[in-house]
Short mmCIF file of C-alpha atoms in Angstrom, two decimals:
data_model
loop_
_atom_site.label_atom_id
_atom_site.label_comp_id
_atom_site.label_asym_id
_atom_site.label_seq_id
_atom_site.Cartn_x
_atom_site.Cartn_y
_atom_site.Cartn_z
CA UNK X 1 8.71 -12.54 -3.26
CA UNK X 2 10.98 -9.67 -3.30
CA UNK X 3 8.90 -8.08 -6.60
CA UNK X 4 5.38 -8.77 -4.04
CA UNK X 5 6.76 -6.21 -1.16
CA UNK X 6 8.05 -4.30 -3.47
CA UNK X 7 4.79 -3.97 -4.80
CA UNK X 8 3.33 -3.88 -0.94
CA UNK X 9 5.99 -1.06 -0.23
CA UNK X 10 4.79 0.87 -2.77
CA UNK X 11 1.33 0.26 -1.86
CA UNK X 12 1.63 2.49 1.36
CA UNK X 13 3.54 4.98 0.06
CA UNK X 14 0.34 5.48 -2.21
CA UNK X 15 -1.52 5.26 0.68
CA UNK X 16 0.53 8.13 2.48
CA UNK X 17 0.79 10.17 -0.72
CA UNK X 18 -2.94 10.15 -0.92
CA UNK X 19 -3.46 10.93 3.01
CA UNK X 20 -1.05 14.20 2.34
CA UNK X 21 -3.53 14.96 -0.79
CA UNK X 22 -6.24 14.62 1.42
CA UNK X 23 -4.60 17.51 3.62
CA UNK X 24 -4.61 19.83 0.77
CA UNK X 25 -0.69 19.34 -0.25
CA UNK X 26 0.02 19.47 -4.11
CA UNK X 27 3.05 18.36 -4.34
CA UNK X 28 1.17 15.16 -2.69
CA UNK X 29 -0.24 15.14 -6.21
CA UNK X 30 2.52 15.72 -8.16
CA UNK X 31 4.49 12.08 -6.48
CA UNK X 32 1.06 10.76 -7.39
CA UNK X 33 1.02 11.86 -10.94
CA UNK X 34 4.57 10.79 -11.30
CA UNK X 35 4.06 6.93 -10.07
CA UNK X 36 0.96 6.57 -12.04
CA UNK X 37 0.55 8.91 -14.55
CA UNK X 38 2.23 6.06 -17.21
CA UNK X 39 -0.44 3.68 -15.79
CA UNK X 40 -3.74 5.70 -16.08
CA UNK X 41 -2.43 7.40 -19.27
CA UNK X 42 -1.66 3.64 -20.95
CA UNK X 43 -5.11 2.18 -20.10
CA UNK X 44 -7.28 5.97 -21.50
CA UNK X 45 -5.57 5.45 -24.61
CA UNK X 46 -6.07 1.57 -24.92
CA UNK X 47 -9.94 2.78 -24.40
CA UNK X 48 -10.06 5.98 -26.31
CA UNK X 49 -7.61 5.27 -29.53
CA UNK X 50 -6.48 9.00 -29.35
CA UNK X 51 -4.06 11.25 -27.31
CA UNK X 52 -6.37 13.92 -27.07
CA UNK X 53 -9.32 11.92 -25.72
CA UNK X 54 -6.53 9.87 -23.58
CA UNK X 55 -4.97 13.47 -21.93
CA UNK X 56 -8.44 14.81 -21.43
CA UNK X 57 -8.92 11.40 -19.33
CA UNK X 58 -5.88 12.06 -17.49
CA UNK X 59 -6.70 15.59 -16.44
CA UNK X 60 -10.00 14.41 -15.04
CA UNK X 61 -9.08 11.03 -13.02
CA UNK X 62 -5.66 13.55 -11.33
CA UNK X 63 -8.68 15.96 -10.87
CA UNK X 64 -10.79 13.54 -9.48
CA UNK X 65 -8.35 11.90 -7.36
CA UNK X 66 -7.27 15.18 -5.76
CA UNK X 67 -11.08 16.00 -5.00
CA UNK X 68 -11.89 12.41 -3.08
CA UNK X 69 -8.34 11.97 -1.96
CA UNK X 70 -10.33 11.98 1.86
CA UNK X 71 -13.07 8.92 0.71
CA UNK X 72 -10.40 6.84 -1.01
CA UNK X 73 -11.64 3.50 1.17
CA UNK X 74 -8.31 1.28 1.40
CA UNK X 75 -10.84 -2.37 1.82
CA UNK X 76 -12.32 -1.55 -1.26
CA UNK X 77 -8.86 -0.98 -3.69
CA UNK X 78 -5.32 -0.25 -3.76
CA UNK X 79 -4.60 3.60 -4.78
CA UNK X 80 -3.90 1.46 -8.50
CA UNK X 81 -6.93 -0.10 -8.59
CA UNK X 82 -8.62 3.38 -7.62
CA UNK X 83 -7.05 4.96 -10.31
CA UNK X 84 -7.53 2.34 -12.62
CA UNK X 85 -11.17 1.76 -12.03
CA UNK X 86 -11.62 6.04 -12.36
CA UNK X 87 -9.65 5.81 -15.77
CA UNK X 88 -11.86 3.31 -17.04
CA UNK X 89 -15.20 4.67 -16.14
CA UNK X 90 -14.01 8.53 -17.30
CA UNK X 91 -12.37 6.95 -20.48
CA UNK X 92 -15.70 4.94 -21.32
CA UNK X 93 -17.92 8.10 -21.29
CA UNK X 94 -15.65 9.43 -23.74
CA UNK X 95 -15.79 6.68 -25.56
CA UNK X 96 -19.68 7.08 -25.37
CA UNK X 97 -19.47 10.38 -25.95
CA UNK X 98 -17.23 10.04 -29.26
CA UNK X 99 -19.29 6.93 -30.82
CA UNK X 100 -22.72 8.08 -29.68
CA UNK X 101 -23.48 4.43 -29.00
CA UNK X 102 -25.26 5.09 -25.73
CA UNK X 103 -27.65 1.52 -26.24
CA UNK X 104 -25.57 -1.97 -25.31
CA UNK X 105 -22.75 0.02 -23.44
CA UNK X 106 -22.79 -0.07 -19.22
CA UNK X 107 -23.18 2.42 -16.98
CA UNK X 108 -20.15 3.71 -15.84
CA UNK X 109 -20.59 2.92 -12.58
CA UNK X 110 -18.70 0.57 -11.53
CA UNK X 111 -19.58 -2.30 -8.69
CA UNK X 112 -20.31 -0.14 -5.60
CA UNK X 113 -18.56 -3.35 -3.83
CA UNK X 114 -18.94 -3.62 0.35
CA UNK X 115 -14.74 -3.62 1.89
CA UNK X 116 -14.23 -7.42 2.55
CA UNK X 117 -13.46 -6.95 6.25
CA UNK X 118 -13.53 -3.73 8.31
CA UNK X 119 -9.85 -2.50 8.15
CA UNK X 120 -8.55 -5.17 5.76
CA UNK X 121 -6.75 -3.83 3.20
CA UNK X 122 -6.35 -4.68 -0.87
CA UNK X 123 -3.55 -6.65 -1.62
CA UNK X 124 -1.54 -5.38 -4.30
CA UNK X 125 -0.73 -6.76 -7.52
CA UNK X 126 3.24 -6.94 -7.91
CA UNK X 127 4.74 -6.61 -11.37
CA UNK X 128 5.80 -9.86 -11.73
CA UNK X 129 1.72 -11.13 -11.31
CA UNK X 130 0.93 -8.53 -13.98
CA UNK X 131 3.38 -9.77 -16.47
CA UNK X 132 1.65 -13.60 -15.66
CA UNK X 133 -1.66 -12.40 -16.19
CA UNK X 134 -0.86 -11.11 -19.27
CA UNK X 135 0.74 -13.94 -20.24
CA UNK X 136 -1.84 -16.29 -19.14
CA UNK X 137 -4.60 -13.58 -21.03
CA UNK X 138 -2.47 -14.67 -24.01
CA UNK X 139 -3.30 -17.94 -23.74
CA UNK X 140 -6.25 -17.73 -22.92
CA UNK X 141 -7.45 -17.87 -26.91
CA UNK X 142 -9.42 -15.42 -28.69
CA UNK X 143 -12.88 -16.75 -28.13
CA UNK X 144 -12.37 -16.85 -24.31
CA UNK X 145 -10.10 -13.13 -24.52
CA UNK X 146 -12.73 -11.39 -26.89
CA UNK X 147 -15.79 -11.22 -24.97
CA UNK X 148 -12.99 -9.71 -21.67
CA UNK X 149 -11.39 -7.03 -23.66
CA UNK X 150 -14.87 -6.02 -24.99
CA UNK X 151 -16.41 -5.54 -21.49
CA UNK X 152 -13.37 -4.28 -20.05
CA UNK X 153 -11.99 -2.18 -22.94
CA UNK X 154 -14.84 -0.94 -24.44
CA UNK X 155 -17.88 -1.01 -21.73
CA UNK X 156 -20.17 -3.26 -23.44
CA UNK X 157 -23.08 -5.54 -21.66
CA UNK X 158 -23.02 -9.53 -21.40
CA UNK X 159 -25.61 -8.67 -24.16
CA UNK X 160 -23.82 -6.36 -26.79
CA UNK X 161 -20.77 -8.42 -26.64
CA UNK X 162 -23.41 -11.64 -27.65
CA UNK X 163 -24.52 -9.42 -30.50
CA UNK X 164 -21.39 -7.93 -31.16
CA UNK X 165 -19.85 -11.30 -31.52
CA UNK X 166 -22.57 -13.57 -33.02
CA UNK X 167 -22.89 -15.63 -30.42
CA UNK X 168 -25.31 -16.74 -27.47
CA UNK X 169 -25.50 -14.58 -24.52
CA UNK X 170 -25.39 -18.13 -22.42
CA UNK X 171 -22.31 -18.73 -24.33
CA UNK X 172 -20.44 -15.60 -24.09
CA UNK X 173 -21.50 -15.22 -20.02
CA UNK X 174 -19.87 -18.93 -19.70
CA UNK X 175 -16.63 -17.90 -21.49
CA UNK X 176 -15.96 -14.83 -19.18
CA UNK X 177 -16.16 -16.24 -16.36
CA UNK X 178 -14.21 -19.74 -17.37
CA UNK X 179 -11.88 -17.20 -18.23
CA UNK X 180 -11.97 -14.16 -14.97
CA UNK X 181 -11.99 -17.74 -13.11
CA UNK X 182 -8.65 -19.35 -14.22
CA UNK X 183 -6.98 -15.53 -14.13
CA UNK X 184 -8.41 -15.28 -10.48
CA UNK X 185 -6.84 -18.37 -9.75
CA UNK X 186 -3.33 -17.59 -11.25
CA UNK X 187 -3.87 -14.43 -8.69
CA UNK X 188 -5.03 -16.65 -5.59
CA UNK X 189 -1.96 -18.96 -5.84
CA UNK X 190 0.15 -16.14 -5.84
CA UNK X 191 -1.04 -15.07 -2.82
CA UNK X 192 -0.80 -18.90 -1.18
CA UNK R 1 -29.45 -15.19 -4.82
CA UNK R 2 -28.40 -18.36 -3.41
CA UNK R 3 -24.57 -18.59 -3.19
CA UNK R 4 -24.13 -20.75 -5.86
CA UNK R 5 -25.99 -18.49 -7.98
CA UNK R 6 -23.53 -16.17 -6.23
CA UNK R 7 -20.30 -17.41 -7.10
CA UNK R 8 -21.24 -17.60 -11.00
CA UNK R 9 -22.49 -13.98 -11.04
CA UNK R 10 -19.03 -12.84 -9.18
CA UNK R 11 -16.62 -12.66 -11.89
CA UNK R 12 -19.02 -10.81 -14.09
CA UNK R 13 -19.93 -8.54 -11.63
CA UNK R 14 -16.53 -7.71 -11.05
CA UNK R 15 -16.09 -6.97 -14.23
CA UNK R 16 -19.32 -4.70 -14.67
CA UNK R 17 -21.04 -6.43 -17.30
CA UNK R 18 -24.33 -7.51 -14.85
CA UNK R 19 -27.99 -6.45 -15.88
CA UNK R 20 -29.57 -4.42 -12.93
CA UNK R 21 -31.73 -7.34 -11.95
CA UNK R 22 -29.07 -9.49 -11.30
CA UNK R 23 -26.43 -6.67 -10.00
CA UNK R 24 -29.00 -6.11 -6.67
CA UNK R 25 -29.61 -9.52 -6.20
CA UNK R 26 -25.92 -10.21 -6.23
CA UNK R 27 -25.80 -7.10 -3.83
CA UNK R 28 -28.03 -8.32 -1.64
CA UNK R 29 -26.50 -11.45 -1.24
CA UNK R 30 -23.25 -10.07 -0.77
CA UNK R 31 -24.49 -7.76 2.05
CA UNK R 32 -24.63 -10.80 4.42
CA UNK R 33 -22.32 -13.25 2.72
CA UNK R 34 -18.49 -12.45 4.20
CA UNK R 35 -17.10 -15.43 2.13
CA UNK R 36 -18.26 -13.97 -1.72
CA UNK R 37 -17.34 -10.76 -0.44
CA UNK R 38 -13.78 -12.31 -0.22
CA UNK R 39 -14.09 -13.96 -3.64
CA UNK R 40 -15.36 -10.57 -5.18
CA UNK R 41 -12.35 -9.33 -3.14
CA UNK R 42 -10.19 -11.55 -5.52
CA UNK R 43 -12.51 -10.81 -8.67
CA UNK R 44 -12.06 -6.94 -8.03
CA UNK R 45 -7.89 -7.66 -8.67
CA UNK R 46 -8.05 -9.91 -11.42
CA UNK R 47 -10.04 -6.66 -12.78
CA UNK R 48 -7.23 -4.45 -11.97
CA UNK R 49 -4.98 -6.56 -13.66
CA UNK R 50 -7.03 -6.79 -17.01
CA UNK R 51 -6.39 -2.30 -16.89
CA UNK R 52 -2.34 -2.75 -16.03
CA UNK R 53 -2.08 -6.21 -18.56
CA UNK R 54 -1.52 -3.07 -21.55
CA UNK R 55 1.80 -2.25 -22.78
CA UNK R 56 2.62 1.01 -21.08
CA UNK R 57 3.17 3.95 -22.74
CA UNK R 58 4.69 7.22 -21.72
CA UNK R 59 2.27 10.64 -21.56
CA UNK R 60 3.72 13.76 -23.54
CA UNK R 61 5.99 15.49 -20.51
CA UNK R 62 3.52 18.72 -21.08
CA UNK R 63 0.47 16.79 -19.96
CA UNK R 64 2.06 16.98 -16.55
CA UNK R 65 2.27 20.48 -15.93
CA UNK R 66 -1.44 20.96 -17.48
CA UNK R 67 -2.93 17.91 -14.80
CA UNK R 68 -1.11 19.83 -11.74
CA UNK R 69 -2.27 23.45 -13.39
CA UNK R 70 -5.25 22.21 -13.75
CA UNK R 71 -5.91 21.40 -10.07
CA UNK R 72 -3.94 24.48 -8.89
CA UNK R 73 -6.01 26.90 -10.44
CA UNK R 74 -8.93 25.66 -8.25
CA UNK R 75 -7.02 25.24 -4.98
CA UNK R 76 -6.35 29.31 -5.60
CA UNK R 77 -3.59 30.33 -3.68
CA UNK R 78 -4.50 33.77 -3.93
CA UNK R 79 -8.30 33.45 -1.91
CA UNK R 80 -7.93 35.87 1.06
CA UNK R 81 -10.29 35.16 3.98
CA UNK R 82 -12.83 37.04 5.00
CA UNK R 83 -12.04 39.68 7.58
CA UNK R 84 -15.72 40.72 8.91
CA UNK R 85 -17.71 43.61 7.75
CA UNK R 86 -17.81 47.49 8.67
CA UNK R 87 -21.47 47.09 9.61
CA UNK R 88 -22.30 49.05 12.38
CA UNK R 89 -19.07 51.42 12.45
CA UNK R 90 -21.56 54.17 12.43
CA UNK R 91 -21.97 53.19 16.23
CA UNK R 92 -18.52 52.60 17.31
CA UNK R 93 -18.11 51.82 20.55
CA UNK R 94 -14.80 50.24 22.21
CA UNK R 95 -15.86 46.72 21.87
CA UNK R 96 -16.12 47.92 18.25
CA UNK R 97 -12.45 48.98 17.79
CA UNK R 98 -10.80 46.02 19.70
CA UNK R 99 -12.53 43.85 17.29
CA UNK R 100 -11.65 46.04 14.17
CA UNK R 101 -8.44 45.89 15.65
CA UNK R 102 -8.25 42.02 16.09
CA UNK R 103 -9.77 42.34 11.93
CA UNK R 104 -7.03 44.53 11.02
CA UNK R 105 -4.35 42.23 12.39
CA UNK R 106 -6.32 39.21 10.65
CA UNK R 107 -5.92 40.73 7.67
CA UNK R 108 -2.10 41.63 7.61
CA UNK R 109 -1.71 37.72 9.06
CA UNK R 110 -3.46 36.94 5.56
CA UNK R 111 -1.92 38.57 3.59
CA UNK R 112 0.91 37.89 4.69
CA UNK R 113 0.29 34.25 4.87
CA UNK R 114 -1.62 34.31 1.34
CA UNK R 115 2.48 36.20 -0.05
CA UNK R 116 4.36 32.98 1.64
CA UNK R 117 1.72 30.76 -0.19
CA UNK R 118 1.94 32.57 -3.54
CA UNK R 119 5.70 31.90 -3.09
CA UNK R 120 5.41 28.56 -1.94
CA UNK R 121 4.00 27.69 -5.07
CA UNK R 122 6.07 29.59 -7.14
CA UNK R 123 8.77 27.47 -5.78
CA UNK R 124 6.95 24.18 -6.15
CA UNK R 125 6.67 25.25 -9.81
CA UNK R 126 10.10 25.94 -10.59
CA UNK R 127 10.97 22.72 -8.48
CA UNK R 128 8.83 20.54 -11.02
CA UNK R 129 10.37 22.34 -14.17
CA UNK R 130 13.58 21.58 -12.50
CA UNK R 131 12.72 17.68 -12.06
CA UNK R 132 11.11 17.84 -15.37
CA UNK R 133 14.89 19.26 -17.10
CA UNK R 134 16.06 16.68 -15.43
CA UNK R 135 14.09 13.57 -16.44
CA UNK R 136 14.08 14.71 -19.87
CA UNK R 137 17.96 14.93 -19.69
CA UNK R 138 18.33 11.50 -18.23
CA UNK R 139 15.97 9.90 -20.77
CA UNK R 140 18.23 11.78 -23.44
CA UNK R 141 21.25 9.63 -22.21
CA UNK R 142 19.43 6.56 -21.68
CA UNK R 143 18.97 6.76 -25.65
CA UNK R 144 21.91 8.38 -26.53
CA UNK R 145 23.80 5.64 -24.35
CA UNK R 146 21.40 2.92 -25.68
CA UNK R 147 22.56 4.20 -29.55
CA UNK R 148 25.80 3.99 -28.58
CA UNK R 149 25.36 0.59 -27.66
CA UNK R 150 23.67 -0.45 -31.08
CA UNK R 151 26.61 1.18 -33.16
CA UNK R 152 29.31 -0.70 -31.11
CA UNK R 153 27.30 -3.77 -31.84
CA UNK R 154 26.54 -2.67 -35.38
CA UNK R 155 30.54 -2.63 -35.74
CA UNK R 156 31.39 -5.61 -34.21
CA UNK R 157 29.36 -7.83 -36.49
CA UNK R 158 30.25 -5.89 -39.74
CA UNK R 159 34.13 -6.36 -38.74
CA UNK R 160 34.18 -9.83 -37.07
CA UNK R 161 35.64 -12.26 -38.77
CA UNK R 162 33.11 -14.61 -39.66
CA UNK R 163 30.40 -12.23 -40.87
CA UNK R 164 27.78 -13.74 -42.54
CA UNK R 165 25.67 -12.26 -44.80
CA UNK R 166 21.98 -12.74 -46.33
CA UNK R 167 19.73 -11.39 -48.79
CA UNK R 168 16.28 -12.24 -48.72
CA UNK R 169 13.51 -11.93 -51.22
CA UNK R 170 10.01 -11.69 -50.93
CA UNK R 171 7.81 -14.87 -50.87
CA UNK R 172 3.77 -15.07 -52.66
CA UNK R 173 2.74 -13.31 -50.05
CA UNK R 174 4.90 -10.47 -50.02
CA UNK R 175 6.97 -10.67 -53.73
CA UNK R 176 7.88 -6.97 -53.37
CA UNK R 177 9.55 -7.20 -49.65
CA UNK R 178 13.28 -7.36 -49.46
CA UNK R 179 15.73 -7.76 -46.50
CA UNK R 180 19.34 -8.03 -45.28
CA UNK R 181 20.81 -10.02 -42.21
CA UNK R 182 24.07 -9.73 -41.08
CA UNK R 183 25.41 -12.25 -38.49
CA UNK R 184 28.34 -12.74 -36.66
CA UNK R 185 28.11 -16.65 -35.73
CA UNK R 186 30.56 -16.38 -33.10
CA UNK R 187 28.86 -14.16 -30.94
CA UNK R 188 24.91 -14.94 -32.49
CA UNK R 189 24.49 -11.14 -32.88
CA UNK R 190 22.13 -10.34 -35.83
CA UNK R 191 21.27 -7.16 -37.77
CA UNK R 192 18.29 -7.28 -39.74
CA UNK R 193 16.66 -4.73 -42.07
CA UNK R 194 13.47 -5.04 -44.23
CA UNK R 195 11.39 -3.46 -46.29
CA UNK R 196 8.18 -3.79 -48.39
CA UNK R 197 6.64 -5.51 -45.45
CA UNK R 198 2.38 -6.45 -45.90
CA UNK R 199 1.39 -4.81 -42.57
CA UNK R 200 -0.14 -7.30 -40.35
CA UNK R 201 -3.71 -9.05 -39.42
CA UNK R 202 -4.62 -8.45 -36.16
CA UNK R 203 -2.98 -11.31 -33.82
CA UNK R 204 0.06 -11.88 -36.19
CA UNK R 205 3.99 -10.75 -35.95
CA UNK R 206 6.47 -11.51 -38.19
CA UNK R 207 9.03 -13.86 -36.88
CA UNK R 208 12.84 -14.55 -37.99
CA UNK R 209 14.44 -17.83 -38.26
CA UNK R 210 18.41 -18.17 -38.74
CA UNK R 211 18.31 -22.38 -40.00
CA UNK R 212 21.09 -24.52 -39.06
CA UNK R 213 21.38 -27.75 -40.79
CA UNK R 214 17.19 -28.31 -40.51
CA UNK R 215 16.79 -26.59 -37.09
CA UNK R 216 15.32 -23.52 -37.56
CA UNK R 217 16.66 -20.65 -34.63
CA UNK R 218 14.11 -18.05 -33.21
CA UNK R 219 15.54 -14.64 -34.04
CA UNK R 220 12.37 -13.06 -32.32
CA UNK R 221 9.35 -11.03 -33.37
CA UNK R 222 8.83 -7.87 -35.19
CA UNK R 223 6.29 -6.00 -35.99
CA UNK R 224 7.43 -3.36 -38.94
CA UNK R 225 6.25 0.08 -39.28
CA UNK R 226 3.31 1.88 -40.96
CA UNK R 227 5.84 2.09 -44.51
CA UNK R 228 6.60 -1.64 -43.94
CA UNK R 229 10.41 -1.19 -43.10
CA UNK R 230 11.79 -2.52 -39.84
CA UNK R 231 15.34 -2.41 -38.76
CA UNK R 232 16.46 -3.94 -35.47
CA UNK R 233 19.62 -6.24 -33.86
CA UNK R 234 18.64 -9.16 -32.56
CA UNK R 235 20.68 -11.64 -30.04
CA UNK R 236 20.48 -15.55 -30.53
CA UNK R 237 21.53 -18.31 -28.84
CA UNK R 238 24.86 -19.88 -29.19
CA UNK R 239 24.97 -21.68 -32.65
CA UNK R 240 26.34 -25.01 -33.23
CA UNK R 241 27.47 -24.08 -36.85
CA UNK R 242 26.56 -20.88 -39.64
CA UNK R 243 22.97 -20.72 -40.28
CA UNK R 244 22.50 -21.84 -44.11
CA UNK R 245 19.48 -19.88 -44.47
CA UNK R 246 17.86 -16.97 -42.93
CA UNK R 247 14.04 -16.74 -43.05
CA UNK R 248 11.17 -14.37 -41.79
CA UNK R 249 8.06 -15.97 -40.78
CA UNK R 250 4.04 -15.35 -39.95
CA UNK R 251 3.07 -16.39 -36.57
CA UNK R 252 0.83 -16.00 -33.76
CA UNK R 253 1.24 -12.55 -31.80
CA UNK R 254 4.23 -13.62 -29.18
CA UNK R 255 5.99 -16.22 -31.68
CA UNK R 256 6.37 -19.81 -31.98
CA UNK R 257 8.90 -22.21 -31.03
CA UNK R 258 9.00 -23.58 -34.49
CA UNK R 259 7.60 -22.01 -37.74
CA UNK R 260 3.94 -22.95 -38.58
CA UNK R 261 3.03 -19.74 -40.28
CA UNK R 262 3.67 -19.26 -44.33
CA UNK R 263 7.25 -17.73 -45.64
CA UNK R 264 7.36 -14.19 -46.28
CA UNK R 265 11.38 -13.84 -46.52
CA UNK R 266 13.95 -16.09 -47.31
CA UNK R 267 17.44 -15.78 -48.35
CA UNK R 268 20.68 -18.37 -48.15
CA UNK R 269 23.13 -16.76 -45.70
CA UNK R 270 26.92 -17.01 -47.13
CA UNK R 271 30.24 -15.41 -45.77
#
């Protein structure tokens, strides 16, 4: 419980920090860099492979961040999940950009998703729901973990990771979500 | 869409992996369903959780100072506003000169405003150098207090009383690897040092076992370096008597309760 408002705690003070960006204040940016630069760095170089490629990504999501600091919509993510998502779509057009692979691999873009309720905001994931997930992504096996990491890691469509991985696109649709499903549901029953 | 159709196009949609034809379907749907919106609500932080479920790892501390450069250099502290124009001085008049005047003033405001600025950020620079000395000065004594640590517990088994002590030779799989454990059964602290390691398929660690009687003892995981060598303490359990044998294992990424993968290491552990 405690580790959940910790996590909410820290939550606003993203929230503020990014406000305070909004205004124009660097050092706004700098506390931002410093509570998240481990984060967004961790997840560009899980993408990319290399720490050039993985910096380069970090320079342009801080960049970013600082230049839409005002349309960061609260319903839609927490300042984590912004970042996050930003990493992952910069860090996949490198990715695109290194392997020249531009067939089978998604538009960045990510789900241009409506805010669930006007003024609601995103719960946030504590640390101790992050370590389960990971945990439960362990077990999850490899033919149910595979088809995940592919979308997520490397940007590939239901259909590449079918070809990719030998198998039918029916089949590899099914595992995913079997497998976003019982992860959702470790999250729901967390927040029961 | 109907919402059944929906609810199975959710996850993947959270997760980006829709064709177009089925992402504005879904996205009509959604427009004027509240409920999926809640589920792709939920969806949206499994998501997140799949980007923070990575081991984290720590940027270089320069890439700091070149992120918060970067942005600086466009937020140009040194832009001075502009003051008006001289058009029409040829026909001064007094309305002319009071609003000269009110220019001049603007200006020296500016610039004097744009100076505080430069300084302001002059200061915020040497105030993040300052926090960066620091940081890197309190990492330096977490290790340096975290070596400490291992030494004192490096001692303590090779003195203690009832050290025991193994050698371990390589198995088929790995003739050429060699090891050393050294355990002090009173207090289950183990130091462990191998080399000549087979680096590792993906989804594997190696895993050591101290055996008591039959029962094999997790020692934990470790994964050894590019040259094969791996050197680490490890802490186990109370132990109802001296392990006979000490053993190093191949197992599923996270370990095993109990040994399933083939022998790599083994070695009889004596005093």
């Amino acid at each position: 419980m405690t580790n959940t408002v910790d996590a909410q705690a820290a939550a606003a003070e993203d929230r503020r920090v990014l406000r305070r960006m909004a205004r124009g204040e660097t050092t706004a940016l700098a506390e931002l860099y410093d509570a998240h630069a481990r984060g967004v760095y961790t997840l560009a170089l899980r993408i990319v492979s290399n720490v050039s490629d993985a910096e380069d990504v970090v320079q342009e999501v801080f960049t970013q961040a600082w230049r839409q600091a005002s349309r960061y919509d609260v319903g839609r993510a927490t300042v984590t999940g912004w970042l996050l998502m930003m990493t992952r779509a910069r860090a996949i057009d490198h990715l695109r950009a290194r392997t020249a692979r531009p067939d089978g691999v998604i538009g960045t873009a990510l789900p241009d998703m409506p805010s669930p309720e006007p003024g609601q905001e995103t719960a946030a994931l504590s640390n101790e729901t992050v370590t389960r997930l990971r945990n439960a992504l362990g077990e999850l096996g490899e033919s149910f973990r595979r088809p995940i990491e592919l979308a997520y890691f490397e940007g590939l469509t239901q259909t590449a990771i079918a070809e990719r991985l030998g198998e039918p696109l029916g089949t590899v649709k099914s595992r995913m979500r079997t497998a976003l499903t019982r992860l959702r549901a470790l999250l729901y029953d967390e927040g029961r | 869409m109907t919402h059944e159709e929906a609810r199975d196009v959710l996850p993947l949609y959270a997760l980006g992996v829709t064709d177009t034809a089925e992402r504005a379907q879904l996205e009509e749907h959604l427009r004027g369903c509240l409920p999926c919106q809640q589920v792709l609500a939920l969806e949206s932080r499994t998501v997140d959780g799949l980007g923070r479920s990575v081991d984290q790892v720590r940027p270089r501390p320069e890439l700091r100072r070149r992120v918060l450069g970067n942005v600086r250099s466009f937020v140009d502290p040194d832009a001075i506003p502009d003051a008006g124009t001289s058009a029409g001085a040829s026909r001064a008049t007094p309305w002319f000169w009071a609003v000269a005047a009110a220019a001049v003033v603007a200006l020296v405001t500016s610039i004097g405003l744009v100076s505080a600025r430069r300084e302001l950020a002059e200061v915020q620079a040497e105030l993040e150098t300052s926090q960066q000395r620091v940081a890197q000065a309190e990492e330096r004594a977490v290790r340096a207090a975290s070596e400490a640590t291992s030494q004192r517990r490096v001692v303590t088994v090779l003195t203690s009383t009832d050290l025991i002590q193994a050698t371990l030779n390589g198995e088929a799989p790995a003739a050429s690897a060699r090891a050393r454990a050294f355990l002090s059964a009173s207090t289950g602290t183990l130091i462990f040092t191998a080399y000549g390691l087979p680096a590792l398929p993906a989804g594997r660690v190696y895993q050591l076992w101290a055996i008591v009687g039959t029962t094999p003892v997790s020692a934990g995981v470790f994964t050894p370096d590019a040259d094969g060598r791996s050197q680490f303490i490890a802490q186990l359990p109370a132990l109802d008597a001296p392990p006979a044998t000490i053993a190093v294992t191949l197992e599923p990424a996270g370990g095993v309760p109990k040994p399933t993968g083939p022998m790599y290491l083994v070695g009889a552990a004596s005093n």
